[in-house]
Tab-separated table of C-alpha atoms in Angstrom:
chain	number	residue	atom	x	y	z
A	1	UNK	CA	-12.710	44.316	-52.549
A	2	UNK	CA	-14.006	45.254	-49.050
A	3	UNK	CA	-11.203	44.522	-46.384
A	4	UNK	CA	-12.756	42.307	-43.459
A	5	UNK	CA	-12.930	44.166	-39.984
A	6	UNK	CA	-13.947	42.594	-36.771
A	7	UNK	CA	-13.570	46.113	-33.947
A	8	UNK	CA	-15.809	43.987	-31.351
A	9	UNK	CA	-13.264	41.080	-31.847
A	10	UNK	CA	-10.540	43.515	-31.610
A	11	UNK	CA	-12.082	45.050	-28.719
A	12	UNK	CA	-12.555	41.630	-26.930
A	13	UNK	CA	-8.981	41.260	-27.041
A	14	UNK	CA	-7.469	43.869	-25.647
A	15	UNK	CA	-10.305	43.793	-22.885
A	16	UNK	CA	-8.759	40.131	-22.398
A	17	UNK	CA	-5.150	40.938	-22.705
A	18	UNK	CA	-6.364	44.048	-19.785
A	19	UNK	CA	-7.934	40.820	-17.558
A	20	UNK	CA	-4.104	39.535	-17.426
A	21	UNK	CA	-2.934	42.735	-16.684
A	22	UNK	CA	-5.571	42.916	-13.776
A	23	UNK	CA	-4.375	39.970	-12.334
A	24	UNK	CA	-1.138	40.362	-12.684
A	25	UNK	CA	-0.842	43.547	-10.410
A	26	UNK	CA	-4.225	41.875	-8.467
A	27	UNK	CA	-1.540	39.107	-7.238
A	28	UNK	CA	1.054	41.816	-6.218
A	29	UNK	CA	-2.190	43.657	-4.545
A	30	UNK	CA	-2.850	39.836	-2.529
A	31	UNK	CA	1.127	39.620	-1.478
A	32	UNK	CA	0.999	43.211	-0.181
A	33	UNK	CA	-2.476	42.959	1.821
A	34	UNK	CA	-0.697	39.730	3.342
A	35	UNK	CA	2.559	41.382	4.397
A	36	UNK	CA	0.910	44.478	5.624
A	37	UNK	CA	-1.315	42.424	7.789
A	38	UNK	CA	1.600	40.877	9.198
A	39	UNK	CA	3.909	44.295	9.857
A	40	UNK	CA	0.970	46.776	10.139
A	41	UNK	CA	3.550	49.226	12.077
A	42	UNK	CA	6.193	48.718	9.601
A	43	UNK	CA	4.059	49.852	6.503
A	44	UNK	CA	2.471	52.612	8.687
A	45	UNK	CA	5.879	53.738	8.847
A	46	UNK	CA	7.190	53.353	5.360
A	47	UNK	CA	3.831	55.146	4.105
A	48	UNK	CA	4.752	58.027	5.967
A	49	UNK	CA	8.008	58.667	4.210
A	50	UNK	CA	6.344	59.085	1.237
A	51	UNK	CA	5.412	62.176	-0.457
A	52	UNK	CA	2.054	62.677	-0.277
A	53	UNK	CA	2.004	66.162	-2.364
A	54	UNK	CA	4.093	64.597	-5.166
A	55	UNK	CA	1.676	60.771	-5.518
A	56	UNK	CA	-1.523	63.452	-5.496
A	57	UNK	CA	0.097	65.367	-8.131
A	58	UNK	CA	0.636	62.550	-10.425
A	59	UNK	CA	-2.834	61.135	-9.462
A	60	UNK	CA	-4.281	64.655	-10.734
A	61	UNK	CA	-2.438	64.844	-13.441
A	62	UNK	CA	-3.001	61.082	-14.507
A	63	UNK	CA	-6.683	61.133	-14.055
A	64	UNK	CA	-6.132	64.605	-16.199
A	65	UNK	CA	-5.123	62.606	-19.142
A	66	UNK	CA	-7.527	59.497	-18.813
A	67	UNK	CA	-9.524	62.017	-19.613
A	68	UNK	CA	-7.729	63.905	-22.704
A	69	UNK	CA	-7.594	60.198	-24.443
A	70	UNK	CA	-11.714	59.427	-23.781
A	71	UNK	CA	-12.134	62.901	-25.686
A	72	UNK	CA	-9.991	62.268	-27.781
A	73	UNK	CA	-11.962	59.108	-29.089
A	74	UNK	CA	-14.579	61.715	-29.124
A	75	UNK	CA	-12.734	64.049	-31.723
A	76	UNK	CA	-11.924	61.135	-33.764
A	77	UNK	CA	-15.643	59.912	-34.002
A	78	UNK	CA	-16.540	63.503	-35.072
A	79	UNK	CA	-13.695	63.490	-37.342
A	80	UNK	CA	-11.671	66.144	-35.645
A	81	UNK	CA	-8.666	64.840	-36.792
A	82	UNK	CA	-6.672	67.849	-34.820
A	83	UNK	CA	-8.685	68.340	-31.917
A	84	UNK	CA	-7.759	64.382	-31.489
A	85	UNK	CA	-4.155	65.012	-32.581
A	86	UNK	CA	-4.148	67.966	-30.204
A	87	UNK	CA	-5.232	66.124	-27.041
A	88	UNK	CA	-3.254	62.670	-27.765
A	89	UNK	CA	-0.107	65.087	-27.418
A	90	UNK	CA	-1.363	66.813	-23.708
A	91	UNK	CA	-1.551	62.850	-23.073
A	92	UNK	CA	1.683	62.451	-24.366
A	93	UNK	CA	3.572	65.186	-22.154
A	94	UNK	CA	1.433	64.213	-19.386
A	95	UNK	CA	2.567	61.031	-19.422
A	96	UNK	CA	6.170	62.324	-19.597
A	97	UNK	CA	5.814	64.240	-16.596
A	98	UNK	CA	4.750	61.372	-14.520
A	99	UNK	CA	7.583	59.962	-15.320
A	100	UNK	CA	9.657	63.110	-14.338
A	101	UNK	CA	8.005	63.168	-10.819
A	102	UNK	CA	8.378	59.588	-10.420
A	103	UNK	CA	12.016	59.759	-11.100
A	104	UNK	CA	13.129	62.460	-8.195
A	105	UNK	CA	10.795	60.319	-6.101
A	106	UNK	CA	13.006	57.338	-6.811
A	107	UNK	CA	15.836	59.479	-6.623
A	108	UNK	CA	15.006	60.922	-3.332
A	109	UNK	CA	14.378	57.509	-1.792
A	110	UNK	CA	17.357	56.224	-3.136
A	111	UNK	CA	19.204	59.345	-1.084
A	112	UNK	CA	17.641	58.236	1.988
A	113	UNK	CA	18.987	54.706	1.242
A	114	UNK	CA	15.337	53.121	0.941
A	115	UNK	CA	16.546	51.158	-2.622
A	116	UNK	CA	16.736	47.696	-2.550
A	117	UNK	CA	19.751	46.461	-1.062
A	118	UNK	CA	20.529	49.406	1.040
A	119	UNK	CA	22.563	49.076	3.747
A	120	UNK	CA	20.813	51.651	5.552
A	121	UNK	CA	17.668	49.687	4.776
A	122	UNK	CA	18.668	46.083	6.341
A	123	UNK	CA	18.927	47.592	8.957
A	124	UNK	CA	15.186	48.876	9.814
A	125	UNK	CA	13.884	44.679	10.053
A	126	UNK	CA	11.448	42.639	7.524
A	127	UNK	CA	8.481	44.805	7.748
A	128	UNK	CA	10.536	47.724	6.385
A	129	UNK	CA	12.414	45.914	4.148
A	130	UNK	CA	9.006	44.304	2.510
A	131	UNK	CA	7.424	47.882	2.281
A	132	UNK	CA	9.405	49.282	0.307
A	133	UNK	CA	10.467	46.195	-1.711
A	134	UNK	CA	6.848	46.243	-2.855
A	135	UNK	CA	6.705	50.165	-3.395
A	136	UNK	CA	9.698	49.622	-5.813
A	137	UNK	CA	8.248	46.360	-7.723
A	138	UNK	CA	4.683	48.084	-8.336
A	139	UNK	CA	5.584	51.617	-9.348
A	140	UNK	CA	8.315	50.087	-11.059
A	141	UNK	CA	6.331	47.709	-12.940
A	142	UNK	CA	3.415	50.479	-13.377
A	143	UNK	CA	6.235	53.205	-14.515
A	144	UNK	CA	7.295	50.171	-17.446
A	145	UNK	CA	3.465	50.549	-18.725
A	146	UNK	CA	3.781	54.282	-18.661
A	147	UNK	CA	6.781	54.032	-21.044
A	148	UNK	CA	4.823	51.363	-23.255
A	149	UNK	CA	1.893	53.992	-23.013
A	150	UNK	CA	4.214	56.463	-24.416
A	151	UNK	CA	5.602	54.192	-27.413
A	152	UNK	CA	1.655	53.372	-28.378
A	153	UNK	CA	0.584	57.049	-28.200
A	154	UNK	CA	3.415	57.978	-30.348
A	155	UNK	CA	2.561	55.434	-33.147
A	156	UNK	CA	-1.379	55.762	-33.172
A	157	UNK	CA	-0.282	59.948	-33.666
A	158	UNK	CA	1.690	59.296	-36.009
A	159	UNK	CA	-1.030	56.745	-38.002
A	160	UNK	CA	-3.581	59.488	-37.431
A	161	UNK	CA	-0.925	61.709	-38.924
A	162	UNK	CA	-0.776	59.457	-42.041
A	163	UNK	CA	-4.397	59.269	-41.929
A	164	UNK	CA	-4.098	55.311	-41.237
A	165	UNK	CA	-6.545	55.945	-38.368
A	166	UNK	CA	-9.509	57.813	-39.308
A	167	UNK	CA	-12.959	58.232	-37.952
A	168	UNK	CA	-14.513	55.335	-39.577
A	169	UNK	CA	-11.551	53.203	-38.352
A	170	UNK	CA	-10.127	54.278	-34.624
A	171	UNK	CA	-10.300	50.928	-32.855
A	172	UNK	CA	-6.362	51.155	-32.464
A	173	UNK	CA	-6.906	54.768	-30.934
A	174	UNK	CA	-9.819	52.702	-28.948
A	175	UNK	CA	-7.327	50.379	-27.379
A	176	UNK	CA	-4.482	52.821	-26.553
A	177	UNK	CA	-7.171	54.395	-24.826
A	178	UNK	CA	-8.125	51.545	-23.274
A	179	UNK	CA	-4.811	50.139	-21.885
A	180	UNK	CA	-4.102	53.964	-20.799
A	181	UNK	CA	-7.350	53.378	-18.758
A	182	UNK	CA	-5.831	50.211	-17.214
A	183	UNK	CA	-2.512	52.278	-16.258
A	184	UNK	CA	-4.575	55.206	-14.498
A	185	UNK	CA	-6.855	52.022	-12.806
A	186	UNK	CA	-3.663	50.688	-11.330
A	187	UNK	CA	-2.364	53.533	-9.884
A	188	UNK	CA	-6.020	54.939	-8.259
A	189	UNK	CA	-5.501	51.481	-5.973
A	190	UNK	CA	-1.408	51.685	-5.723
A	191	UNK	CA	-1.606	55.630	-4.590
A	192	UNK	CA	-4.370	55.163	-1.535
A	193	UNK	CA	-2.310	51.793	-0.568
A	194	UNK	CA	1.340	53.368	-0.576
A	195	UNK	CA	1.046	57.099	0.011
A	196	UNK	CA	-2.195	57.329	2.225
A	197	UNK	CA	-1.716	54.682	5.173
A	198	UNK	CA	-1.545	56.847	8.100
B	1	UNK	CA	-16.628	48.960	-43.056
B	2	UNK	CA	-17.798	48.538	-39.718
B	3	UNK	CA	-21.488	48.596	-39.214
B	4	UNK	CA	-22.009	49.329	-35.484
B	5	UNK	CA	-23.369	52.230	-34.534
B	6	UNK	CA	-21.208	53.692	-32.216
B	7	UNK	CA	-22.444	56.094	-29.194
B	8	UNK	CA	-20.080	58.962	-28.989
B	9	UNK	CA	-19.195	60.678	-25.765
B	10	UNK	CA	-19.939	63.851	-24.963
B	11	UNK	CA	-16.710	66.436	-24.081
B	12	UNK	CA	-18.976	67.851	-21.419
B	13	UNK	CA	-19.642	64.176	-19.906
B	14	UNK	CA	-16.111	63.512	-20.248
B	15	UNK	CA	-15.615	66.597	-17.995
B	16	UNK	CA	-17.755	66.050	-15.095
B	17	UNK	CA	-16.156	62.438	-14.908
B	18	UNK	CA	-12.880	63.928	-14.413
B	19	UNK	CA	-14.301	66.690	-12.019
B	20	UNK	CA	-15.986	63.445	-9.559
B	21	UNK	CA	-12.392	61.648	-10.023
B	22	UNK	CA	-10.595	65.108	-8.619
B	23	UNK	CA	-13.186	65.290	-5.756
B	24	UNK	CA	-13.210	61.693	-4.835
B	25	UNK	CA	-9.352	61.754	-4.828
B	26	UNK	CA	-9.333	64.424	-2.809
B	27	UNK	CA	-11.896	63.407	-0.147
B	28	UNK	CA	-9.834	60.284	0.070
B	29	UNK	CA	-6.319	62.273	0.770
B	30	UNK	CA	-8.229	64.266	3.563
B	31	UNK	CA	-9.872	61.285	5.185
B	32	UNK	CA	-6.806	59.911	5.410
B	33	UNK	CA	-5.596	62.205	7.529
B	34	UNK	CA	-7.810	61.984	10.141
B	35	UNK	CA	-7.116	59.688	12.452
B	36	UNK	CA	-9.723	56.283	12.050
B	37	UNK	CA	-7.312	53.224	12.710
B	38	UNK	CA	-8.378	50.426	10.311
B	39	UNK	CA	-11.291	52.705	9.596
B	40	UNK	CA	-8.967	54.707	7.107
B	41	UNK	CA	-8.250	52.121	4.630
B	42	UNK	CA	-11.311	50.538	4.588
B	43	UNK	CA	-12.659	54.440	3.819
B	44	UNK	CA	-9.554	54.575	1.375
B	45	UNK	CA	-10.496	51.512	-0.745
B	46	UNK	CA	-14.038	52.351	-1.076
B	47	UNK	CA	-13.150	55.679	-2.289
B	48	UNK	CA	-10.718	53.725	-5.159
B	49	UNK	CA	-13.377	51.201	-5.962
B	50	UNK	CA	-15.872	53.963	-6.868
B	51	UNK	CA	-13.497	55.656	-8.968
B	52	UNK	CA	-12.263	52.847	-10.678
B	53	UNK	CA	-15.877	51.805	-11.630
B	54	UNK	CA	-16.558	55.153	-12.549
B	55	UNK	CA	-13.091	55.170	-14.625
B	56	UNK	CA	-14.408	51.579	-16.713
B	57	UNK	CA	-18.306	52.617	-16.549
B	58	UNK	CA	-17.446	56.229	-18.270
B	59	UNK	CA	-13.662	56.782	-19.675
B	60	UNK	CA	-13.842	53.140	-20.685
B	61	UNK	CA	-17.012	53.204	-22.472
B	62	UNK	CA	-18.281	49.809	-20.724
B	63	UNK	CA	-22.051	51.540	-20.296
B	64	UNK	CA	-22.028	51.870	-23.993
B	65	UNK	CA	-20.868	48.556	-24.599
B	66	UNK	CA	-22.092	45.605	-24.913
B	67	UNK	CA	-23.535	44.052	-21.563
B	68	UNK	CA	-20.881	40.855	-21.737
B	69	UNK	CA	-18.081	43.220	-21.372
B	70	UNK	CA	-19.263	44.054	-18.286
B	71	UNK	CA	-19.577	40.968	-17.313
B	72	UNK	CA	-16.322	39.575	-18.025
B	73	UNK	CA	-15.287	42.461	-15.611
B	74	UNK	CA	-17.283	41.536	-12.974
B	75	UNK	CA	-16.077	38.154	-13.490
B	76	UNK	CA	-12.468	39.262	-13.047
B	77	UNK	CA	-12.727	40.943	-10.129
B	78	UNK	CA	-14.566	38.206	-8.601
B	79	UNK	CA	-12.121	36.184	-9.300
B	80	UNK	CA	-9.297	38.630	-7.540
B	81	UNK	CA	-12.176	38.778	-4.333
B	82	UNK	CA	-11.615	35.083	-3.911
B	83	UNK	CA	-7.865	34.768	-3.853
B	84	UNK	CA	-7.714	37.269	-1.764
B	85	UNK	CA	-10.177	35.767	0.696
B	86	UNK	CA	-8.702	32.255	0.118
B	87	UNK	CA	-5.139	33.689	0.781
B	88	UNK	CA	-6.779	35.485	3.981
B	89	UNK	CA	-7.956	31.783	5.066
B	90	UNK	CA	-4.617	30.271	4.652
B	91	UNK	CA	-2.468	33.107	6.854
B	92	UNK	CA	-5.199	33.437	9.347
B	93	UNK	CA	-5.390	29.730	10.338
B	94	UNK	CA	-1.925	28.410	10.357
């Protein structure tokens, strides 16, 4: 009995799950073009106490493993099961990493009282206020797909492990890849818009 | 089985993508530092919009794809164009 397989339909799917995902953070994009438009000074401001060196670094290192996961496809077409295994797990500690940076850059905002809430922040009016409001929502909420991109990377190595994924049948490996795509999309338009406004 | 033929990616394509991403990132950090007013985000997101269509043309296989994918894309980010315009509209003539 030959199983039934559909990969374009599977495909189509995720590529329409990735089109909610797109408008999701698209709508967060909209509210944050409005506000800046309205406190131009204020975000000018707020950009600047950002750490430029640290949201390059993860930018490198993110665009670093966008491209470990597209060879990795690669391997697993070719059937090199460990070159695939092998770069799914630079992916892997990339991904942790980004996570690492990101949290001493909450932390150190959180020092300077920039959190949500902070007295110290109430203080410096709306614009201020907004800025970093949004910073917090939209890493925040790009950080949370990180993490999921760490649970999926873990389970598709461990079904290539158990040989459950193989090179005649990768389209889960396809779709990690894909939604890891969508993560390193997001954050080429979040790092130019929060750490780059000078 | 699946029947498609699939078109498999070189390592050495995959490479050179990365190396434009790493250059385009970082001619957008040092433009940014010069000061250009407005000029610097407008130079800022046209820097990000080539990458990111280099990111879905290359790393997301959508060349090799079928041409509809593409299209739904395009559709997408039409889509985002207008709300953003629309919202533009709303706060600019109230």
């Amino acid at each position: 009995m030959t199983v039934h397989r559909d990969d374009l339909g599977d495909k189509m799917g995720m590529w329409l799950f990735i089109f909610t995902e797109l408008l999701l953070f698209g709508m967060l994009f909209v509210v944050y073009a409005v506000y800046r438009s309205m406190h131009p000074e204020a975000f000018k401001l707020g950009g600047d106490e950002l750490d430029v060196v640290m949201g390059t670094i993860n930018t490198i290192i993110l665009l670093i493993s966008s491209m470990t996961v597209a060879m990795s496809i690669s391997a697993m077409q070719k059937g090199n099961k460990k070159l695939a295994l092998t770069l799914l797990t630079i992916t892997l500690i990339i991904a942790v990493v980004f996570l690492v940076n990101k949290y001493f850059e909450w932390g150190a905002k959180f020092e300077y009282g920039f959190n949500p809430g902070a007295p110290e922040l109430l203080e410096l009016g709306h614009g201020t206020i907004l800025f970093f409001g949004l910073y917090f929502i939209m890493t925040g909420i790009h950080a949370l797909h990180i993490l999921i991109g760490i649970a999926l990377f873990i389970y598709v190595v461990w079904q290539i492990r158990k040989d459950k994924i193989h090179q005649t049948d990768y389209v889960w490996l396809e779709n990690t890849g894909l939604y890891w795509h969508l993560v390193d999309l997001i954050w080429i338009f979040l790092f130019p818009l929060f750490y780059l406004i000078h | 089985m699946s029947e498609e033929k699939h078109h498999i990616v070189s390592y050495r394509t995959h490479a050179f993508v990365l190396l434009a991403l790493l250059v385009l990132t970082g001619i957008s950090v040092a433009i940014t530092q010069l000061e250009m007013g407005p000029m610097n985000t407008l130079a800022a997101m046209i820097i990000a919009g080539i990458k990111a269509a280099i990111v879905l043309a290359w790393f997301m296989h959508l060349k090799f794809e079928s041409r509809f994918f593409a299209f739904m894309v395009s559709a997408v980010v039409v889509v985002f164009l207008l709300v953003l315009l629309v919202t533009f509209f709303d706060y600019s003539y109230r």
